[in-house]
Amino acid sequence: MKITPEAARHMLLAAQGLLTPPGAPAGKADVLAAIRRMGALQIDTIHIVARSPYLVLWARLGQYEPAWLDELLAEGALFEYWAHAACFLPVEDYRLFRRRMLSQRVEQDSAYQWARAHPEATEAALARVRAEGPLRVADFDGKGGGGGWWDHKPAKTALECLFDLGHLMIARRERFHRVYDLSERVLPGWDDADTPGADAVRRELLLRGVRALGVAPARWVHDYYRQKDKRACMAELAKLAEAGALLSVEVEGWGEPALVHPDNLGLLEQAAAGALTPTVTTLLSPFDPVVWDRERAHELFGFFYRIEVYTPAAKRAYGYFTLPILHRGRLVGRLDPKAHRAEGIFEVKAVHLEPGVQPDDELVAGLAGALRGCAAWHGTPEVIVGKSDPPELAGALQRALG
């Protein structure tokens, strides 16, 4: 079967739940379903607008209650661990990531090395959690000296290492701060004898990555769950395709085969028939699965994106925490927002369209609707638009917003 690059983009968006707007109002079950569909929900703490995991869900669900994500973690339907990066993950996938935890208990691992080099801090942190129950970093005394990039206090570094190695889990979050507890108390029924082997885990995560991407060349897949051995992943994907566990398709102009999970066969047939029609206009987090692989976003959408949080203000091209604009299947631009919660204002400092994208009535109406919805969800209903490129877009947006 052969499809166009446009159809490949539409398959990704359909697989990610971003092809058409949400229907009925979302409930807590929809939050869990969206995370299962993506496979992983990346965590980031920047709070210029809603923190990234909540924003990723809003793009798919519309007006929903952010507290549902916190509740699902506290109830044990989700857990936290390293996937693409630090992520919320469905608890049924714990068995896959338990292998990753156990595999880090070796001399070469940095968390293991730190714990071995600082036994008093590590054992003291673990003993306190065991004796007192769930604890936050703030419950420990100390400052600095823990080593690493951020030079955290030793207790925080110890807690993080114990988390990385699977001795602790995140029981819940309080004001988005992690609350650590013993793994056996968070998941009391777990038995390490049920942990799959490394090869089985690699295979399963590759299959899930292909499914989440809709259609993808093999070289894109290993990064979805940040599997380190790309060569082994490529070899395994070839075996899966040869065995029929994955479908091989041709995408015009790609010059290499693309893979499709059998669960997405219906999407593939619709894509080939031109029957997948994207109608969503929304704002994406920089850490949304659609754009978290910057090279993939550039290849698939022709959209070059770089987060400028760590770029000096004078050198920023677009803004501190710009959000890509998804409009009817294309990434058409980005905007630099800030939610002023106390004042009830959602400020768009700047909005930039991609070269060649025209601010026609359809785009203006769609973007105004997305801004209106995002602002209302933030509790900042007044939207103020600053500068724009092209210049006439700002005025047109402000008028559309009313």
CSV table of C-alpha atoms in Angstrom, one decimal:
chain,number,residue,atom,x,y,z
A,1,MET,CA,0.0,0.0,0.0
A,2,LYS,CA,1.2,3.5,-0.8
A,3,ILE,CA,0.1,6.8,0.9
A,4,THR,CA,1.1,10.4,0.7
A,5,PRO,CA,3.1,12.4,3.3
A,6,GLU,CA,0.0,14.3,4.0
A,7,ALA,CA,-1.8,11.0,4.8
A,8,ALA,CA,1.1,10.0,7.1
A,9,ARG,CA,0.7,13.3,9.0
A,10,HIS,CA,-3.0,12.6,9.4
A,11,MET,CA,-2.3,9.1,10.6
A,12,LEU,CA,0.0,10.5,13.3
A,13,LEU,CA,-2.7,13.0,14.4
A,14,ALA,CA,-5.4,10.3,14.4
A,15,ALA,CA,-3.3,7.9,16.4
A,16,GLN,CA,-2.6,10.7,18.9
A,17,GLY,CA,-6.2,11.8,19.2
A,18,LEU,CA,-5.6,15.2,17.5
A,19,LEU,CA,-7.5,14.7,14.2
A,20,THR,CA,-10.9,16.0,15.2
A,21,PRO,CA,-12.1,18.1,18.2
A,22,PRO,CA,-13.4,16.3,21.3
A,23,GLY,CA,-17.0,15.4,21.3
A,24,ALA,CA,-18.8,15.1,24.6
A,25,PRO,CA,-17.4,16.8,27.7
A,26,ALA,CA,-14.4,14.9,29.1
A,27,GLY,CA,-14.5,12.8,32.3
A,28,LYS,CA,-11.7,11.3,34.4
A,29,ALA,CA,-11.8,8.1,32.4
A,30,ASP,CA,-11.0,10.1,29.2
A,31,VAL,CA,-7.8,11.4,30.8
A,32,LEU,CA,-6.7,7.9,31.4
A,33,ALA,CA,-7.7,6.8,27.9
A,34,ALA,CA,-5.8,9.7,26.4
A,35,ILE,CA,-2.6,8.7,28.2
A,36,ARG,CA,-3.0,5.1,27.2
A,37,ARG,CA,-3.5,6.2,23.6
A,38,MET,CA,-0.3,8.2,23.7
A,39,GLY,CA,1.5,5.6,25.7
A,40,ALA,CA,3.4,8.2,27.8
A,41,LEU,CA,2.6,11.7,29.0
A,42,GLN,CA,5.8,13.7,29.5
A,43,ILE,CA,6.3,15.8,32.7
A,44,ASP,CA,7.7,19.3,32.8
A,45,THR,CA,7.4,21.8,35.5
A,46,ILE,CA,7.5,25.2,33.6
A,47,HIS,CA,4.3,27.1,34.7
A,48,ILE,CA,4.1,30.1,32.3
A,49,VAL,CA,0.8,28.5,31.2
A,50,ALA,CA,-0.5,25.2,32.5
A,51,ARG,CA,2.3,22.7,33.1
A,52,SER,CA,3.0,20.6,30.1
A,53,PRO,CA,1.2,17.3,31.0
A,54,TYR,CA,-2.0,19.2,31.7
A,55,LEU,CA,-1.7,21.2,28.4
A,56,VAL,CA,-1.1,18.1,26.4
A,57,LEU,CA,-4.3,16.6,27.7
A,58,TRP,CA,-6.2,19.9,27.1
A,59,ALA,CA,-5.2,19.8,23.4
A,60,ARG,CA,-7.0,16.4,23.2
A,61,LEU,CA,-9.8,16.7,25.6
A,62,GLY,CA,-10.8,20.4,25.7
A,63,GLN,CA,-12.3,21.6,29.0
A,64,TYR,CA,-11.4,19.0,31.6
A,65,GLU,CA,-10.5,19.1,35.3
A,66,PRO,CA,-6.7,19.1,35.7
A,67,ALA,CA,-7.1,17.5,39.2
A,68,TRP,CA,-8.1,14.3,37.5
A,69,LEU,CA,-4.5,13.7,36.4
A,70,ASP,CA,-3.3,14.1,40.0
A,71,GLU,CA,-6.1,11.8,41.3
A,72,LEU,CA,-5.3,9.0,38.8
A,73,LEU,CA,-1.7,9.0,40.0
A,74,ALA,CA,-2.8,8.9,43.7
A,75,GLU,CA,-5.3,6.2,43.0
A,76,GLY,CA,-2.7,4.0,41.3
A,77,ALA,CA,-4.0,4.1,37.8
A,78,LEU,CA,-0.8,5.8,36.7
A,79,PHE,CA,2.8,5.8,37.8
A,80,GLU,CA,5.8,7.9,37.1
A,81,TYR,CA,9.0,6.8,35.5
A,82,TRP,CA,11.5,7.5,32.8
A,83,ALA,CA,10.0,6.7,29.3
A,84,HIS,CA,10.6,9.3,26.6
A,85,ALA,CA,11.7,11.5,29.5
A,86,ALA,CA,10.0,11.7,33.0
A,87,CYS,CA,6.5,10.6,32.2
A,88,PHE,CA,3.1,9.6,33.6
A,89,LEU,CA,2.5,6.0,32.4
A,90,PRO,CA,-0.5,3.6,32.7
A,91,VAL,CA,0.1,1.3,35.6
A,92,GLU,CA,-0.4,-1.8,33.5
A,93,ASP,CA,2.9,-0.9,31.8
A,94,TYR,CA,4.8,-0.9,35.1
A,95,ARG,CA,6.1,-4.4,34.3
A,96,LEU,CA,7.9,-3.0,31.2
A,97,PHE,CA,9.6,-0.2,33.1
A,98,ARG,CA,10.4,-2.4,36.1
A,99,ARG,CA,12.9,-4.0,33.8
A,100,ARG,CA,14.5,-0.6,33.2
A,101,MET,CA,14.7,0.0,37.0
A,102,LEU,CA,16.3,-3.3,37.7
A,103,SER,CA,18.7,-3.0,34.8
A,104,GLN,CA,20.1,0.3,36.3
A,105,ARG,CA,21.4,-1.5,39.5
A,106,VAL,CA,24.8,-1.9,37.9
A,107,GLU,CA,28.2,-0.2,38.4
A,108,GLN,CA,27.9,1.7,35.2
A,109,ASP,CA,24.7,3.5,36.2
A,110,SER,CA,25.0,7.0,37.6
A,111,ALA,CA,22.2,6.6,40.1
A,112,TYR,CA,23.7,3.4,41.4
A,113,GLN,CA,27.2,5.0,41.5
A,114,TRP,CA,25.8,8.0,43.6
A,115,ALA,CA,24.0,5.7,46.0
A,116,ARG,CA,27.1,3.6,46.5
A,117,ALA,CA,29.2,6.7,47.0
A,118,HIS,CA,26.8,8.2,49.5
A,119,PRO,CA,25.5,5.3,51.5
A,120,GLU,CA,24.6,7.3,54.6
A,121,ALA,CA,22.4,9.8,52.8
A,122,THR,CA,20.8,7.0,50.7
A,123,GLU,CA,20.1,4.7,53.6
A,124,ALA,CA,18.8,7.6,55.8
A,125,ALA,CA,16.4,8.7,53.1
A,126,LEU,CA,15.1,5.2,52.6
A,127,ALA,CA,14.8,4.6,56.3
A,128,ARG,CA,12.8,7.7,56.9
A,129,VAL,CA,10.3,6.9,54.2
A,130,ARG,CA,10.0,3.4,55.5
A,131,ALA,CA,9.4,4.6,59.0
A,132,GLU,CA,7.3,7.7,58.4
A,133,GLY,CA,5.4,7.0,55.2
A,134,PRO,CA,5.2,9.1,52.1
A,135,LEU,CA,7.6,12.2,52.2
A,136,ARG,CA,8.5,15.1,50.0
A,137,VAL,CA,11.9,16.6,49.5
A,138,ALA,CA,10.8,19.5,51.6
A,139,ASP,CA,10.4,17.2,54.6
A,140,PHE,CA,14.2,16.7,54.7
A,141,ASP,CA,16.7,19.2,56.0
A,142,GLY,CA,19.8,20.4,54.1
A,143,LYS,CA,20.8,22.4,51.1
A,144,GLY,CA,23.2,22.0,48.1
A,145,GLY,CA,26.0,19.5,48.0
A,146,GLY,CA,24.2,16.6,46.4
A,147,GLY,CA,26.2,16.9,43.2
A,148,GLY,CA,24.9,16.8,39.7
A,149,TRP,CA,23.8,19.6,37.3
A,150,TRP,CA,21.5,21.3,39.8
A,151,ASP,CA,23.6,20.6,43.0
A,152,HIS,CA,20.5,19.5,44.9
A,153,LYS,CA,20.6,18.9,48.6
A,154,PRO,CA,21.8,15.3,49.3
A,155,ALA,CA,18.4,14.1,50.5
A,156,LYS,CA,16.8,15.1,47.2
A,157,THR,CA,19.5,13.4,45.2
A,158,ALA,CA,19.2,10.3,47.3
A,159,LEU,CA,15.4,10.2,46.8
A,160,GLU,CA,15.8,10.6,43.1
A,161,CYS,CA,18.4,7.8,42.9
A,162,LEU,CA,16.2,5.5,45.0
A,163,PHE,CA,13.4,6.4,42.6
A,164,ASP,CA,15.5,5.7,39.5
A,165,LEU,CA,16.6,2.4,40.9
A,166,GLY,CA,13.0,1.4,41.7
A,167,HIS,CA,13.2,1.3,45.5
A,168,LEU,CA,10.8,4.3,45.7
A,169,MET,CA,7.9,5.4,43.6
A,170,ILE,CA,5.8,8.5,43.4
A,171,ALA,CA,2.7,8.0,45.6
A,172,ARG,CA,1.1,11.3,44.6
A,173,ARG,CA,1.9,14.9,43.9
A,174,GLU,CA,1.1,17.8,46.2
A,175,ARG,CA,1.1,21.2,44.4
A,176,PHE,CA,3.0,19.3,41.8
A,177,HIS,CA,5.8,18.3,44.2
A,178,ARG,CA,6.6,14.6,44.3
A,179,VAL,CA,5.7,12.5,47.3
A,180,TYR,CA,7.9,9.5,47.6
A,181,ASP,CA,7.0,6.1,49.1
A,182,LEU,CA,8.3,2.6,49.1
A,183,SER,CA,7.6,0.8,45.9
A,184,GLU,CA,6.1,-2.2,47.8
A,185,ARG,CA,3.6,0.1,49.4
A,186,VAL,CA,2.6,1.9,46.2
A,187,LEU,CA,2.2,-1.4,44.3
A,188,PRO,CA,1.8,-4.0,47.1
A,189,GLY,CA,0.9,-6.8,44.7
A,190,TRP,CA,4.0,-6.6,42.5
A,191,ASP,CA,6.4,-9.5,42.3
A,192,ASP,CA,9.7,-8.9,40.5
A,193,ALA,CA,9.4,-12.5,39.2
A,194,ASP,CA,6.8,-11.1,36.8
A,195,THR,CA,9.3,-8.7,35.2
A,196,PRO,CA,9.8,-9.5,31.5
A,197,GLY,CA,13.2,-9.9,30.0
A,198,ALA,CA,15.1,-7.1,28.3
A,199,ASP,CA,14.4,-8.5,24.8
A,200,ALA,CA,10.7,-8.8,25.4
A,201,VAL,CA,10.5,-5.3,26.8
A,202,ARG,CA,12.3,-3.9,23.8
A,203,ARG,CA,9.9,-5.6,21.5
A,204,GLU,CA,6.8,-4.5,23.3
A,205,LEU,CA,7.9,-0.8,23.6
A,206,LEU,CA,8.8,-0.8,19.9
A,207,LEU,CA,5.3,-2.1,19.0
A,208,ARG,CA,3.7,0.5,21.2
A,209,GLY,CA,5.9,3.2,19.7
A,210,VAL,CA,4.8,2.3,16.1
A,211,ARG,CA,1.2,2.3,17.2
A,212,ALA,CA,1.5,5.7,18.8
A,213,LEU,CA,3.2,7.2,15.8
A,214,GLY,CA,0.5,6.0,13.3
A,215,VAL,CA,3.0,5.4,10.5
A,216,ALA,CA,6.8,5.7,10.9
A,217,PRO,CA,10.1,4.7,9.4
A,218,ALA,CA,12.0,2.4,11.7
A,219,ARG,CA,14.6,5.1,12.6
A,220,TRP,CA,11.9,7.2,14.3
A,221,VAL,CA,10.6,4.5,16.6
A,222,HIS,CA,13.3,3.8,19.3
A,223,ASP,CA,13.1,7.4,20.5
A,224,TYR,CA,9.4,7.3,21.5
A,225,TYR,CA,10.3,5.4,24.7
A,226,ARG,CA,14.0,6.5,24.6
A,227,GLN,CA,15.4,3.0,24.0
A,228,LYS,CA,19.2,3.5,24.0
A,229,ASP,CA,20.3,0.7,21.7
A,230,LYS,CA,19.2,2.0,18.3
A,231,ARG,CA,20.9,-0.8,16.4
A,232,ALA,CA,19.2,-3.5,18.4
A,233,CYS,CA,15.9,-1.7,17.9
A,234,MET,CA,16.3,-1.4,14.2
A,235,ALA,CA,17.1,-5.1,14.0
A,236,GLU,CA,14.1,-6.0,16.1
A,237,LEU,CA,11.8,-3.8,14.0
A,238,ALA,CA,13.0,-5.6,10.9
A,239,LYS,CA,12.1,-9.0,12.5
A,240,LEU,CA,8.7,-7.8,13.5
A,241,ALA,CA,8.0,-6.6,10.0
A,242,GLU,CA,9.2,-9.9,8.5
A,243,ALA,CA,7.0,-11.9,10.9
A,244,GLY,CA,4.0,-9.8,10.1
A,245,ALA,CA,3.7,-8.3,13.6
A,246,LEU,CA,4.1,-4.9,11.8
A,247,LEU,CA,2.9,-3.8,8.4
A,248,SER,CA,5.2,-2.3,5.9
A,249,VAL,CA,3.9,0.5,3.7
A,250,GLU,CA,5.3,3.1,1.2
A,251,VAL,CA,5.1,6.8,1.8
A,252,GLU,CA,5.7,8.9,-1.3
A,253,GLY,CA,9.1,10.6,-1.3
A,254,TRP,CA,10.3,9.0,1.9
A,255,GLY,CA,12.8,6.7,0.2
A,256,GLU,CA,12.5,4.1,2.9
A,257,PRO,CA,9.7,1.7,4.1
A,258,ALA,CA,7.4,2.8,6.9
A,259,LEU,CA,5.8,0.7,9.6
A,260,VAL,CA,2.2,0.5,10.8
A,261,HIS,CA,0.9,-1.4,13.8
A,262,PRO,CA,-2.0,-3.8,12.9
A,263,ASP,CA,-4.2,-1.9,15.3
A,264,ASN,CA,-3.9,1.0,13.0
A,265,LEU,CA,-4.9,-0.9,9.8
A,266,GLY,CA,-8.2,0.9,9.7
A,267,LEU,CA,-6.5,4.2,9.9
A,268,LEU,CA,-4.1,3.2,7.1
A,269,GLU,CA,-7.0,2.2,4.8
A,270,GLN,CA,-8.8,5.5,5.6
A,271,ALA,CA,-5.5,7.5,5.0
A,272,ALA,CA,-5.0,5.7,1.7
A,273,ALA,CA,-8.5,6.6,0.6
A,274,GLY,CA,-8.1,10.2,1.6
A,275,ALA,CA,-10.8,9.8,4.3
A,276,LEU,CA,-8.8,11.1,7.3
A,277,THR,CA,-9.8,14.8,7.5
A,278,PRO,CA,-8.1,16.9,10.2
A,279,THR,CA,-10.4,19.6,11.6
A,280,VAL,CA,-8.6,20.5,14.9
A,281,THR,CA,-7.0,23.9,15.6
A,282,THR,CA,-5.2,23.8,18.9
A,283,LEU,CA,-2.1,24.7,20.8
A,284,LEU,CA,0.6,22.1,21.5
A,285,SER,CA,3.0,21.8,24.4
A,286,PRO,CA,6.6,21.8,23.4
A,287,PHE,CA,6.6,18.3,25.0
A,288,ASP,CA,3.6,16.9,23.2
A,289,PRO,CA,4.4,13.6,21.5
A,290,VAL,CA,3.6,15.2,18.1
A,291,VAL,CA,6.6,17.5,18.4
A,292,TRP,CA,8.8,16.2,21.2
A,293,ASP,CA,11.1,14.7,18.6
A,294,ARG,CA,12.2,17.9,16.8
A,295,GLU,CA,13.8,16.1,13.8
A,296,ARG,CA,10.6,14.1,13.3
A,297,ALA,CA,8.5,17.2,13.5
A,298,HIS,CA,10.7,18.9,10.9
A,299,GLU,CA,10.7,15.9,8.5
A,300,LEU,CA,7.0,15.3,8.8
A,301,PHE,CA,5.6,18.8,9.1
A,302,GLY,CA,8.4,21.0,7.8
A,303,PHE,CA,8.3,22.7,11.1
A,304,PHE,CA,11.6,23.6,12.9
A,305,TYR,CA,11.1,24.0,16.6
A,306,ARG,CA,13.5,24.9,19.4
A,307,ILE,CA,12.4,25.6,22.9
A,308,GLU,CA,14.1,28.9,24.0
A,309,VAL,CA,13.8,28.6,27.8
A,310,TYR,CA,17.5,28.3,28.2
A,311,THR,CA,18.3,30.9,25.5
A,312,PRO,CA,19.2,34.4,26.7
A,313,ALA,CA,16.2,36.7,26.2
A,314,ALA,CA,18.1,38.9,23.7
A,315,LYS,CA,18.8,36.0,21.5
A,316,ARG,CA,15.3,34.4,21.5
A,317,ALA,CA,13.7,34.3,18.1
A,318,TYR,CA,10.2,33.6,19.2
A,319,GLY,CA,9.8,33.7,23.0
A,320,TYR,CA,10.5,31.9,26.3
A,321,PHE,CA,7.9,29.0,26.0
A,322,THR,CA,6.3,29.1,22.6
A,323,LEU,CA,3.4,26.8,21.8
A,324,PRO,CA,3.2,25.2,18.3
A,325,ILE,CA,-0.1,25.9,16.5
A,326,LEU,CA,-1.8,22.9,15.0
A,327,HIS,CA,-4.3,23.9,12.3
A,328,ARG,CA,-6.2,21.3,10.3
A,329,GLY,CA,-3.3,18.9,10.0
A,330,ARG,CA,-0.4,21.4,9.7
A,331,LEU,CA,1.9,23.1,12.1
A,332,VAL,CA,1.3,26.6,10.9
A,333,GLY,CA,3.1,28.7,13.5
A,334,ARG,CA,3.8,29.3,17.2
A,335,LEU,CA,2.8,31.8,19.9
A,336,ASP,CA,4.4,33.1,23.1
A,337,PRO,CA,1.7,33.0,25.9
A,338,LYS,CA,1.5,33.8,29.6
A,339,ALA,CA,-1.4,33.2,31.8
A,340,HIS,CA,-1.8,36.0,34.4
A,341,ARG,CA,-4.1,34.1,36.7
A,342,ALA,CA,-4.6,36.8,39.4
A,343,GLU,CA,-5.7,39.3,36.8
A,344,GLY,CA,-7.7,36.8,34.7
A,345,ILE,CA,-5.7,37.7,31.6
A,346,PHE,CA,-4.3,35.3,29.0
A,347,GLU,CA,-1.6,37.3,27.2
A,348,VAL,CA,-0.3,36.4,23.8
A,349,LYS,CA,3.0,38.3,23.7
A,350,ALA,CA,3.6,37.3,20.1
A,351,VAL,CA,2.3,35.0,17.4
A,352,HIS,CA,4.4,34.0,14.4
A,353,LEU,CA,3.1,32.1,11.4
A,354,GLU,CA,5.4,29.9,9.3
A,355,PRO,CA,6.7,31.4,6.0
A,356,GLY,CA,4.0,31.1,3.3
A,357,VAL,CA,1.1,30.6,5.8
A,358,GLN,CA,-1.6,33.1,5.1
A,359,PRO,CA,-3.8,34.4,8.0
A,360,ASP,CA,-7.1,33.7,6.1
A,361,ASP,CA,-10.5,33.8,7.8
A,362,GLU,CA,-10.5,30.1,8.5
A,363,LEU,CA,-7.1,30.2,10.3
A,364,VAL,CA,-8.0,33.3,12.3
A,365,ALA,CA,-11.3,31.8,13.4
A,366,GLY,CA,-9.7,28.5,14.3
A,367,LEU,CA,-6.9,30.1,16.3
A,368,ALA,CA,-9.2,32.6,18.0
A,369,GLY,CA,-11.4,29.6,19.1
A,370,ALA,CA,-8.4,27.7,20.4
A,371,LEU,CA,-7.2,30.8,22.3
A,372,ARG,CA,-10.6,31.4,23.8
A,373,GLY,CA,-10.9,27.8,24.9
A,374,CYS,CA,-7.4,27.6,26.3
A,375,ALA,CA,-7.9,30.9,28.2
A,376,ALA,CA,-11.2,29.8,29.7
A,377,TRP,CA,-9.7,26.6,30.8
A,378,HIS,CA,-6.9,28.5,32.5
A,379,GLY,CA,-9.4,30.7,34.3
A,380,THR,CA,-8.0,33.8,32.4
A,381,PRO,CA,-10.9,34.6,30.1
A,382,GLU,CA,-9.6,38.0,28.8
A,383,VAL,CA,-7.2,37.4,25.9
A,384,ILE,CA,-4.8,40.1,24.8
A,385,VAL,CA,-2.8,39.7,21.6
A,386,GLY,CA,0.5,41.7,21.3
A,387,LYS,CA,2.6,41.6,18.2
A,388,SER,CA,2.4,39.2,15.3
A,389,ASP,CA,4.1,38.1,12.1
A,390,PRO,CA,2.5,39.0,9.8
A,391,PRO,CA,1.6,42.2,11.5
A,392,GLU,CA,-2.1,42.2,10.5
A,393,LEU,CA,-2.7,38.9,12.3
A,394,ALA,CA,-2.8,40.4,15.8
A,395,GLY,CA,-5.6,42.8,14.9
A,396,ALA,CA,-7.6,40.2,13.1
A,397,LEU,CA,-7.2,37.8,16.1
A,398,GLN,CA,-8.2,40.5,18.6
A,399,ARG,CA,-11.3,41.3,16.6
A,400,ALA,CA,-12.2,37.6,16.3
A,401,LEU,CA,-11.9,37.2,20.0
A,402,GLY,CA,-14.3,40.0,20.5
